[in-house]
mmCIF file of C-alpha atoms in Angstrom:
data_model
loop_
_atom_site.group_PDB
_atom_site.id
_atom_site.type_symbol
_atom_site.label_atom_id
_atom_site.label_comp_id
_atom_site.label_asym_id
_atom_site.label_seq_id
_atom_site.Cartn_x
_atom_site.Cartn_y
_atom_site.Cartn_z
ATOM 1 C CA MET A 899 122.287 103.014 123.792
ATOM 2 C CA SER A 900 124.966 104.240 121.434
ATOM 3 C CA SER A 901 124.522 107.814 120.342
ATOM 4 C CA LYS A 902 125.587 106.902 116.803
ATOM 5 C CA LEU A 903 122.959 105.598 114.378
ATOM 6 C CA LYS A 904 123.815 102.015 113.400
ATOM 7 C CA LEU A 905 123.078 101.656 109.658
ATOM 8 C CA GLY A 906 122.824 98.246 107.940
ATOM 9 C CA VAL A 907 123.906 98.281 104.310
ATOM 10 C CA PRO A 908 122.675 95.244 102.309
ATOM 11 C CA LYS A 909 125.578 93.116 101.152
ATOM 12 C CA GLY A 910 125.307 91.401 97.761
ATOM 13 C CA SER A 911 123.181 92.303 94.776
ATOM 14 C CA LEU A 912 121.803 95.519 96.298
ATOM 15 C CA GLN A 913 125.077 96.795 97.742
ATOM 16 C CA ASP A 914 126.289 98.875 94.778
ATOM 17 C CA ALA A 915 122.803 100.289 94.148
ATOM 18 C CA THR A 916 122.414 101.216 97.794
ATOM 19 C CA ILE A 917 125.800 102.951 98.008
ATOM 20 C CA ALA A 918 124.985 104.865 94.804
ATOM 21 C CA LEU A 919 121.619 105.897 96.160
ATOM 22 C CA PHE A 920 123.183 107.175 99.428
ATOM 23 C CA LYS A 921 125.694 109.126 97.403
ATOM 24 C CA LYS A 922 122.930 110.893 95.534
ATOM 25 C CA SER A 923 121.234 111.502 98.885
ATOM 26 C CA GLY A 924 124.318 113.218 100.317
ATOM 27 C CA TRP A 925 126.307 110.418 102.060
ATOM 28 C CA LYS A 926 129.477 108.836 100.765
ATOM 29 C CA ILE A 927 129.831 105.205 101.881
ATOM 30 C CA SER A 928 133.144 103.493 101.151
ATOM 31 C CA VAL A 929 133.730 99.755 101.288
ATOM 32 C CA SER A 930 137.380 98.643 101.541
ATOM 33 C CA GLY A 931 138.562 95.081 100.862
ATOM 34 C CA ARG A 932 136.688 92.416 102.804
ATOM 35 C CA SER A 933 135.765 94.610 105.707
ATOM 36 C CA TYR A 934 132.174 94.350 106.943
ATOM 37 C CA PHE A 935 132.326 97.878 108.339
ATOM 38 C CA PRO A 936 132.224 100.523 105.584
ATOM 39 C CA THR A 937 133.135 104.126 106.339
ATOM 40 C CA ILE A 938 130.668 106.971 105.882
ATOM 41 C CA ASP A 939 131.261 110.707 105.814
ATOM 42 C CA ASP A 940 128.913 111.360 108.706
ATOM 43 C CA ASP A 941 130.183 111.239 112.289
ATOM 44 C CA THR A 942 126.681 110.461 113.601
ATOM 45 C CA ILE A 943 126.394 107.216 111.624
ATOM 46 C CA GLU A 944 128.306 103.920 111.729
ATOM 47 C CA CYS A 945 127.827 101.268 109.029
ATOM 48 C CA SER A 946 127.799 97.516 108.810
ATOM 49 C CA LEU A 947 127.327 95.194 105.849
ATOM 50 C CA CYS A 948 124.666 92.599 106.255
ATOM 51 C CA ARG A 949 122.905 90.194 103.883
ATOM 52 C CA ALA A 950 119.451 91.445 103.023
ATOM 53 C CA GLN A 951 118.016 88.088 104.224
ATOM 54 C CA GLU A 952 119.378 88.766 107.697
ATOM 55 C CA MET A 953 118.789 92.520 107.897
ATOM 56 C CA ALA A 954 115.315 92.495 109.437
ATOM 57 C CA ARG A 955 116.388 90.096 112.195
ATOM 58 C CA ASN A 956 119.429 92.293 113.049
ATOM 59 C CA VAL A 957 117.343 95.443 113.054
ATOM 60 C CA GLU A 958 114.707 93.753 115.182
ATOM 61 C CA ASN A 959 117.228 92.605 117.865
ATOM 62 C CA GLY A 960 119.012 95.987 117.952
ATOM 63 C CA THR A 961 122.278 94.995 116.370
ATOM 64 C CA MET A 962 121.389 97.688 113.867
ATOM 65 C CA ASP A 963 119.149 100.719 114.317
ATOM 66 C CA VAL A 964 118.141 101.052 110.737
ATOM 67 C CA GLY A 965 118.706 99.106 107.500
ATOM 68 C CA LEU A 966 117.514 98.424 104.028
ATOM 69 C CA THR A 967 116.032 95.070 103.012
ATOM 70 C CA GLY A 968 113.257 93.620 100.956
ATOM 71 C CA LYS A 969 109.627 93.429 102.000
ATOM 72 C CA ASP A 970 109.928 89.712 101.236
ATOM 73 C CA TRP A 971 112.559 89.070 103.916
ATOM 74 C CA ILE A 972 110.553 90.900 106.541
ATOM 75 C CA ALA A 973 107.609 88.665 105.666
ATOM 76 C CA GLU A 974 109.796 85.524 105.580
ATOM 77 C CA TYR A 975 110.840 85.853 109.239
ATOM 78 C CA GLY A 976 107.840 87.804 110.538
ATOM 79 C CA SER A 977 110.238 90.442 111.932
ATOM 80 C CA ASP A 978 108.818 93.027 114.341
ATOM 81 C CA VAL A 979 110.349 96.206 112.902
ATOM 82 C CA HIS A 980 109.108 99.683 112.042
ATOM 83 C CA VAL A 981 108.800 100.229 108.293
ATOM 84 C CA VAL A 982 109.935 103.797 107.732
ATOM 85 C CA SER A 983 109.621 104.051 103.975
ATOM 86 C CA ASP A 984 109.216 102.098 100.713
ATOM 87 C CA LEU A 985 112.233 102.566 98.466
ATOM 88 C CA ILE A 986 111.476 101.147 95.029
ATOM 89 C CA TYR A 987 114.774 100.659 93.265
ATOM 90 C CA SER A 988 116.671 97.759 91.768
ATOM 91 C CA LYS A 989 119.480 96.849 89.370
ATOM 92 C CA VAL A 990 117.129 96.309 86.444
ATOM 93 C CA SER A 991 113.902 98.269 86.804
ATOM 94 C CA ALA A 992 111.999 100.619 89.116
ATOM 95 C CA LYS A 993 109.162 98.162 89.525
ATOM 96 C CA PRO A 994 108.605 95.863 92.496
ATOM 97 C CA ALA A 995 110.090 92.380 92.017
ATOM 98 C CA ARG A 996 107.726 89.395 92.136
ATOM 99 C CA TRP A 997 107.957 86.022 93.910
ATOM 100 C CA VAL A 998 106.346 83.544 91.616
ATOM 101 C CA ILE A 999 105.704 79.788 91.329
ATOM 102 C CA ALA A 1000 107.075 78.269 88.179
ATOM 103 C CA VAL A 1001 106.964 74.779 86.694
ATOM 104 C CA SER A 1002 108.478 73.197 83.615
ATOM 105 C CA HIS A 1003 106.915 74.308 80.345
ATOM 106 C CA ASP A 1004 105.426 70.857 79.688
ATOM 107 C CA SER A 1005 104.241 70.247 83.281
ATOM 108 C CA PRO A 1006 100.569 69.284 83.740
ATOM 109 C CA VAL A 1007 100.392 71.670 86.710
ATOM 110 C CA LYS A 1008 98.170 74.652 85.842
ATOM 111 C CA LYS A 1009 97.121 76.040 89.221
ATOM 112 C CA LEU A 1010 98.036 75.978 92.894
ATOM 113 C CA GLU A 1011 95.827 73.035 93.754
ATOM 114 C CA ASP A 1012 97.679 70.884 91.196
ATOM 115 C CA LEU A 1013 100.758 71.063 93.412
ATOM 116 C CA GLU A 1014 99.172 68.925 96.107
ATOM 117 C CA GLY A 1015 101.813 66.464 97.343
ATOM 118 C CA LYS A 1016 104.537 67.990 95.109
ATOM 119 C CA LYS A 1017 108.057 69.170 96.007
ATOM 120 C CA ILE A 1018 108.885 72.888 95.814
ATOM 121 C CA SER A 1019 112.362 74.367 95.954
ATOM 122 C CA THR A 1020 112.914 77.936 97.153
ATOM 123 C CA GLU A 1021 114.979 80.262 99.292
ATOM 124 C CA LEU A 1022 111.759 81.714 100.691
ATOM 125 C CA VAL A 1023 110.877 78.648 102.738
ATOM 126 C CA GLY A 1024 108.893 80.047 105.681
ATOM 127 C CA TYR A 1025 106.632 82.325 103.638
ATOM 128 C CA THR A 1026 106.014 79.608 101.041
ATOM 129 C CA LYS A 1027 105.062 77.038 103.696
ATOM 130 C CA ARG A 1028 102.604 79.484 105.301
ATOM 131 C CA TYR A 1029 101.164 80.420 101.904
ATOM 132 C CA PHE A 1030 100.229 76.891 101.021
ATOM 133 C CA GLN A 1031 99.137 75.960 104.596
ATOM 134 C CA GLU A 1032 96.657 78.912 104.573
ATOM 135 C CA ARG A 1033 95.148 77.455 101.397
ATOM 136 C CA GLY A 1034 94.985 73.901 102.674
ATOM 137 C CA ILE A 1035 97.411 72.596 100.042
ATOM 138 C CA ASN A 1036 99.952 70.009 101.242
ATOM 139 C CA VAL A 1037 103.347 70.486 99.646
ATOM 140 C CA ASP A 1038 106.956 69.636 100.500
ATOM 141 C CA VAL A 1039 108.989 72.842 100.619
ATOM 142 C CA GLU A 1040 112.782 72.482 100.480
ATOM 143 C CA PHE A 1041 115.418 75.203 100.917
ATOM 144 C CA SER A 1042 117.473 75.990 97.857
ATOM 145 C CA TRP A 1043 121.003 77.264 98.214
ATOM 146 C CA GLY A 1044 121.039 78.719 94.696
ATOM 147 C CA ALA A 1045 120.521 77.943 91.023
ATOM 148 C CA THR A 1046 116.881 77.412 91.978
ATOM 149 C CA GLU A 1047 115.618 77.553 88.343
ATOM 150 C CA ALA A 1048 117.744 74.474 87.513
ATOM 151 C CA LYS A 1049 116.096 72.312 90.207
ATOM 152 C CA VAL A 1050 113.042 71.588 88.048
ATOM 153 C CA VAL A 1051 115.161 70.924 84.959
ATOM 154 C CA ALA A 1052 117.316 68.487 86.958
ATOM 155 C CA GLY A 1053 114.264 66.689 88.330
ATOM 156 C CA LEU A 1054 115.030 67.779 91.922
ATOM 157 C CA ALA A 1055 111.728 69.571 92.359
ATOM 158 C CA ASP A 1056 108.315 69.730 90.744
ATOM 159 C CA ALA A 1057 108.150 73.509 91.057
ATOM 160 C CA ILE A 1058 110.114 76.489 92.341
ATOM 161 C CA VAL A 1059 109.247 79.690 94.131
ATOM 162 C CA GLU A 1060 111.655 82.302 92.832
ATOM 163 C CA ILE A 1061 111.990 86.098 92.583
ATOM 164 C CA THR A 1062 111.879 87.760 89.180
ATOM 165 C CA GLU A 1063 111.787 91.191 87.634
ATOM 166 C CA THR A 1064 111.899 90.480 83.905
ATOM 167 C CA GLU A 1065 111.115 86.736 83.823
ATOM 168 C CA SER A 1066 114.061 86.285 81.480
ATOM 169 C CA THR A 1067 115.971 83.745 83.657
ATOM 170 C CA ILE A 1068 112.828 81.738 84.292
ATOM 171 C CA LYS A 1069 112.020 81.562 80.600
ATOM 172 C CA ALA A 1070 115.633 80.743 79.695
ATOM 173 C CA HIS A 1071 115.338 77.578 81.834
ATOM 174 C CA GLY A 1072 112.203 76.526 80.030
ATOM 175 C CA LEU A 1073 109.901 77.288 82.987
ATOM 176 C CA ARG A 1074 106.373 78.651 83.031
ATOM 177 C CA ILE A 1075 104.887 80.889 85.769
ATOM 178 C CA ILE A 1076 101.614 79.707 87.152
ATOM 179 C CA HIS A 1077 101.054 81.983 90.135
ATOM 180 C CA GLU A 1078 102.351 85.168 91.833
ATOM 181 C CA LEU A 1079 102.814 84.910 95.611
ATOM 182 C CA MET A 1080 103.820 88.450 96.432
ATOM 183 C CA GLN A 1081 105.436 91.640 95.185
ATOM 184 C CA THR A 1082 108.381 93.033 97.006
ATOM 185 C CA ASN A 1083 110.569 96.174 97.013
ATOM 186 C CA THR A 1084 113.291 97.583 99.136
ATOM 187 C CA GLN A 1085 112.177 99.080 102.477
ATOM 188 C CA LEU A 1086 113.934 101.299 105.017
ATOM 189 C CA ILE A 1087 113.276 99.692 108.393
ATOM 190 C CA ALA A 1088 114.092 100.749 111.923
ATOM 191 C CA ASN A 1089 114.453 99.078 115.270
ATOM 192 C CA LYS A 1090 111.397 100.052 117.386
ATOM 193 C CA GLU A 1091 113.481 101.201 120.374
ATOM 194 C CA ALA A 1092 115.703 103.325 118.162
ATOM 195 C CA TRP A 1093 112.525 104.805 116.601
ATOM 196 C CA LYS A 1094 111.451 105.934 120.062
ATOM 197 C CA ASN A 1095 114.759 107.756 120.575
ATOM 198 C CA PRO A 1096 114.082 111.348 119.419
ATOM 199 C CA GLU A 1097 117.684 111.972 118.230
ATOM 200 C CA LYS A 1098 117.859 108.734 116.224
ATOM 201 C CA ARG A 1099 114.346 109.061 114.903
ATOM 202 C CA ALA A 1100 115.147 112.539 113.541
ATOM 203 C CA LYS A 1101 118.216 111.171 111.782
ATOM 204 C CA ILE A 1102 116.234 108.233 110.334
ATOM 205 C CA GLU A 1103 113.487 110.576 109.086
ATOM 206 C CA GLN A 1104 116.133 112.782 107.504
ATOM 207 C CA MET A 1105 117.647 109.763 105.809
ATOM 208 C CA ALA A 1106 114.235 108.593 104.512
ATOM 209 C CA MET A 1107 113.355 112.005 103.103
ATOM 210 C CA LEU A 1108 116.658 112.352 101.211
ATOM 211 C CA LEU A 1109 116.630 108.787 99.912
ATOM 212 C CA GLN A 1110 113.107 109.216 98.611
ATOM 213 C CA GLY A 1111 114.070 112.538 97.119
ATOM 214 C CA ALA A 1112 116.998 110.898 95.257
ATOM 215 C CA LEU A 1113 114.730 108.154 93.988
ATOM 216 C CA VAL A 1114 112.136 110.668 92.686
ATOM 217 C CA ALA A 1115 114.949 112.596 90.976
ATOM 218 C CA GLU A 1116 116.098 109.554 89.054
ATOM 219 C CA LYS A 1117 112.877 109.687 86.991
ATOM 220 C CA LEU A 1118 112.932 113.445 86.360
ATOM 221 C CA SER A 1119 115.022 115.908 84.325
ATOM 222 C CA GLY A 1120 115.301 119.671 84.345
ATOM 223 C CA LEU A 1121 114.739 121.661 81.200
ATOM 224 C CA LYS A 1122 115.769 125.262 80.508
ATOM 225 C CA MET A 1123 115.124 127.195 77.315
ATOM 226 C CA ASN A 1124 114.742 130.634 75.823
ATOM 227 C CA VAL A 1125 111.366 131.455 74.341
ATOM 228 C CA PRO A 1126 110.097 134.437 72.275
ATOM 229 C CA ALA A 1127 107.213 136.328 73.855
ATOM 230 C CA ASP A 1128 104.676 135.266 71.229
ATOM 231 C CA SER A 1129 105.417 131.548 71.948
ATOM 232 C CA VAL A 1130 105.423 131.510 75.728
ATOM 233 C CA ASP A 1131 101.799 130.442 76.295
ATOM 234 C CA LYS A 1132 102.102 127.661 73.681
ATOM 235 C CA ILE A 1133 105.356 126.255 75.057
ATOM 236 C CA VAL A 1134 104.174 126.463 78.702
ATOM 237 C CA SER A 1135 101.130 124.447 77.741
ATOM 238 C CA MET A 1136 103.404 121.744 76.290
ATOM 239 C CA LEU A 1137 105.437 121.229 79.460
ATOM 240 C CA PRO A 1138 104.175 118.366 81.714
ATOM 241 C CA CYS A 1139 105.835 119.796 84.830
ATOM 242 C CA LEU A 1140 105.439 119.032 88.513
ATOM 243 C CA LYS A 1141 103.518 122.271 89.112
ATOM 244 C CA GLY A 1142 103.954 125.294 86.947
ATOM 245 C CA PRO A 1143 107.143 126.187 85.012
ATOM 246 C CA THR A 1144 109.295 129.158 86.027
ATOM 247 C CA VAL A 1145 109.034 131.938 83.503
ATOM 248 C CA SER A 1146 111.108 135.115 83.673
ATOM 249 C CA HIS A 1147 112.105 137.973 81.373
ATOM 250 C CA LEU A 1148 115.579 137.873 79.785
ATOM 251 C CA TYR A 1149 117.471 141.012 80.539
ATOM 252 C CA ASN A 1150 116.879 143.817 78.069
ATOM 253 C CA SER A 1151 114.950 141.513 75.734
ATOM 254 C CA ASP A 1152 111.426 140.562 74.712
ATOM 255 C CA TRP A 1153 112.388 136.906 75.164
ATOM 256 C CA PHE A 1154 111.682 134.799 78.248
ATOM 257 C CA ALA A 1155 113.571 132.130 80.152
ATOM 258 C CA VAL A 1156 111.439 129.064 80.846
ATOM 259 C CA GLU A 1157 112.503 126.382 83.282
ATOM 260 C CA SER A 1158 110.658 123.190 84.227
ATOM 261 C CA VAL A 1159 111.053 119.694 85.651
ATOM 262 C CA VAL A 1160 109.660 116.872 83.537
ATOM 263 C CA GLU A 1161 109.718 113.047 83.452
ATOM 264 C CA THR A 1162 112.913 111.901 81.835
ATOM 265 C CA SER A 1163 110.939 109.389 79.694
ATOM 266 C CA VAL A 1164 109.254 112.234 77.743
ATOM 267 C CA VAL A 1165 112.382 114.355 77.106
ATOM 268 C CA ARG A 1166 113.318 112.708 73.809
ATOM 269 C CA ASP A 1167 109.904 113.553 72.394
ATOM 270 C CA ILE A 1168 109.312 116.920 73.936
ATOM 271 C CA ILE A 1169 112.610 118.609 73.030
ATOM 272 C CA PRO A 1170 112.045 118.409 69.256
ATOM 273 C CA ALA A 1171 108.450 119.630 69.784
ATOM 274 C CA LEU A 1172 109.681 122.579 71.888
ATOM 275 C CA LYS A 1173 112.247 123.542 69.242
ATOM 276 C CA ALA A 1174 109.552 123.373 66.527
ATOM 277 C CA ALA A 1175 107.393 125.650 68.665
ATOM 278 C CA GLY A 1176 110.094 128.307 68.819
ATOM 279 C CA ALA A 1177 112.196 127.454 71.890
ATOM 280 C CA GLN A 1178 115.938 128.005 71.583
ATOM 281 C CA GLY A 1179 119.006 127.245 73.740
ATOM 282 C CA ILE A 1180 117.280 124.182 75.223
ATOM 283 C CA ILE A 1181 119.264 122.595 78.051
ATOM 284 C CA GLU A 1182 118.524 119.310 79.747
ATOM 285 C CA TYR A 1183 120.148 118.684 83.154
ATOM 286 C CA SER A 1184 120.030 115.856 85.695
ATOM 287 C CA LEU A 1185 118.648 116.196 89.229
ATOM 288 C CA ASN A 1186 120.054 114.833 92.459
ATOM 289 C CA LYS A 1187 117.000 115.160 94.685
ATOM 290 C CA VAL A 1188 113.422 116.267 94.448
ATOM 291 C CA ILE A 1189 111.776 116.815 97.819
#
């Protein structure tokens, strides 16, 4: 067994987001030209690009020790891998994506049972077949090579099973969602033999911790401010921090320095309120990792 950890980087839509996440986590991955073997600034890791749909299979058979792929593709092939960590991130939102069944807006189909004997187009063939078989509904499931939403419009299928985050593409094609099959998000997975190797497991656990820390940090911001003594209690009570804010005396002054970490989504509302309560010199700063 190679002493280096073989890391699979998902090629395609998740590639840029994955490389950016690793950068925040402390690793610089560089992809050059059409090479399938990116470089990484860590002598204990070697990288390969791999489609997310094939990642679980390659991790399962040992071609790669660890990789990132969707929960959906693990379910599609029933891959026997060790799930190290859920990593909820995407290009559009921080919510899990959904695999849904959609039909044309004017279709008489209202529920799953109405699809009896109908044709369904999808990239998620294996999972879709099992889903309907378990419910005793006979359908014809065909593989779609792309542009799946257009299959119903073109009359090539009665329904589609497609992944969506915002539903915008589905609605743009005049389709209507009738059922959700599953929710999916990115997962860090490991080969089971590699997981048994103490050296590789330690590296994988380090990777999982730092990736999760970077993801948590994306939703948080740091705040620093100067506060007069008579406003400290009021301002501290206004800060929705992780634990308690850091409060310390300013040198040779009756003012205090207050520092806290808050959700980025509340910053635009809380800064004006803090200023109105007496805080001055308010600084917002971004975070790389929160462990």
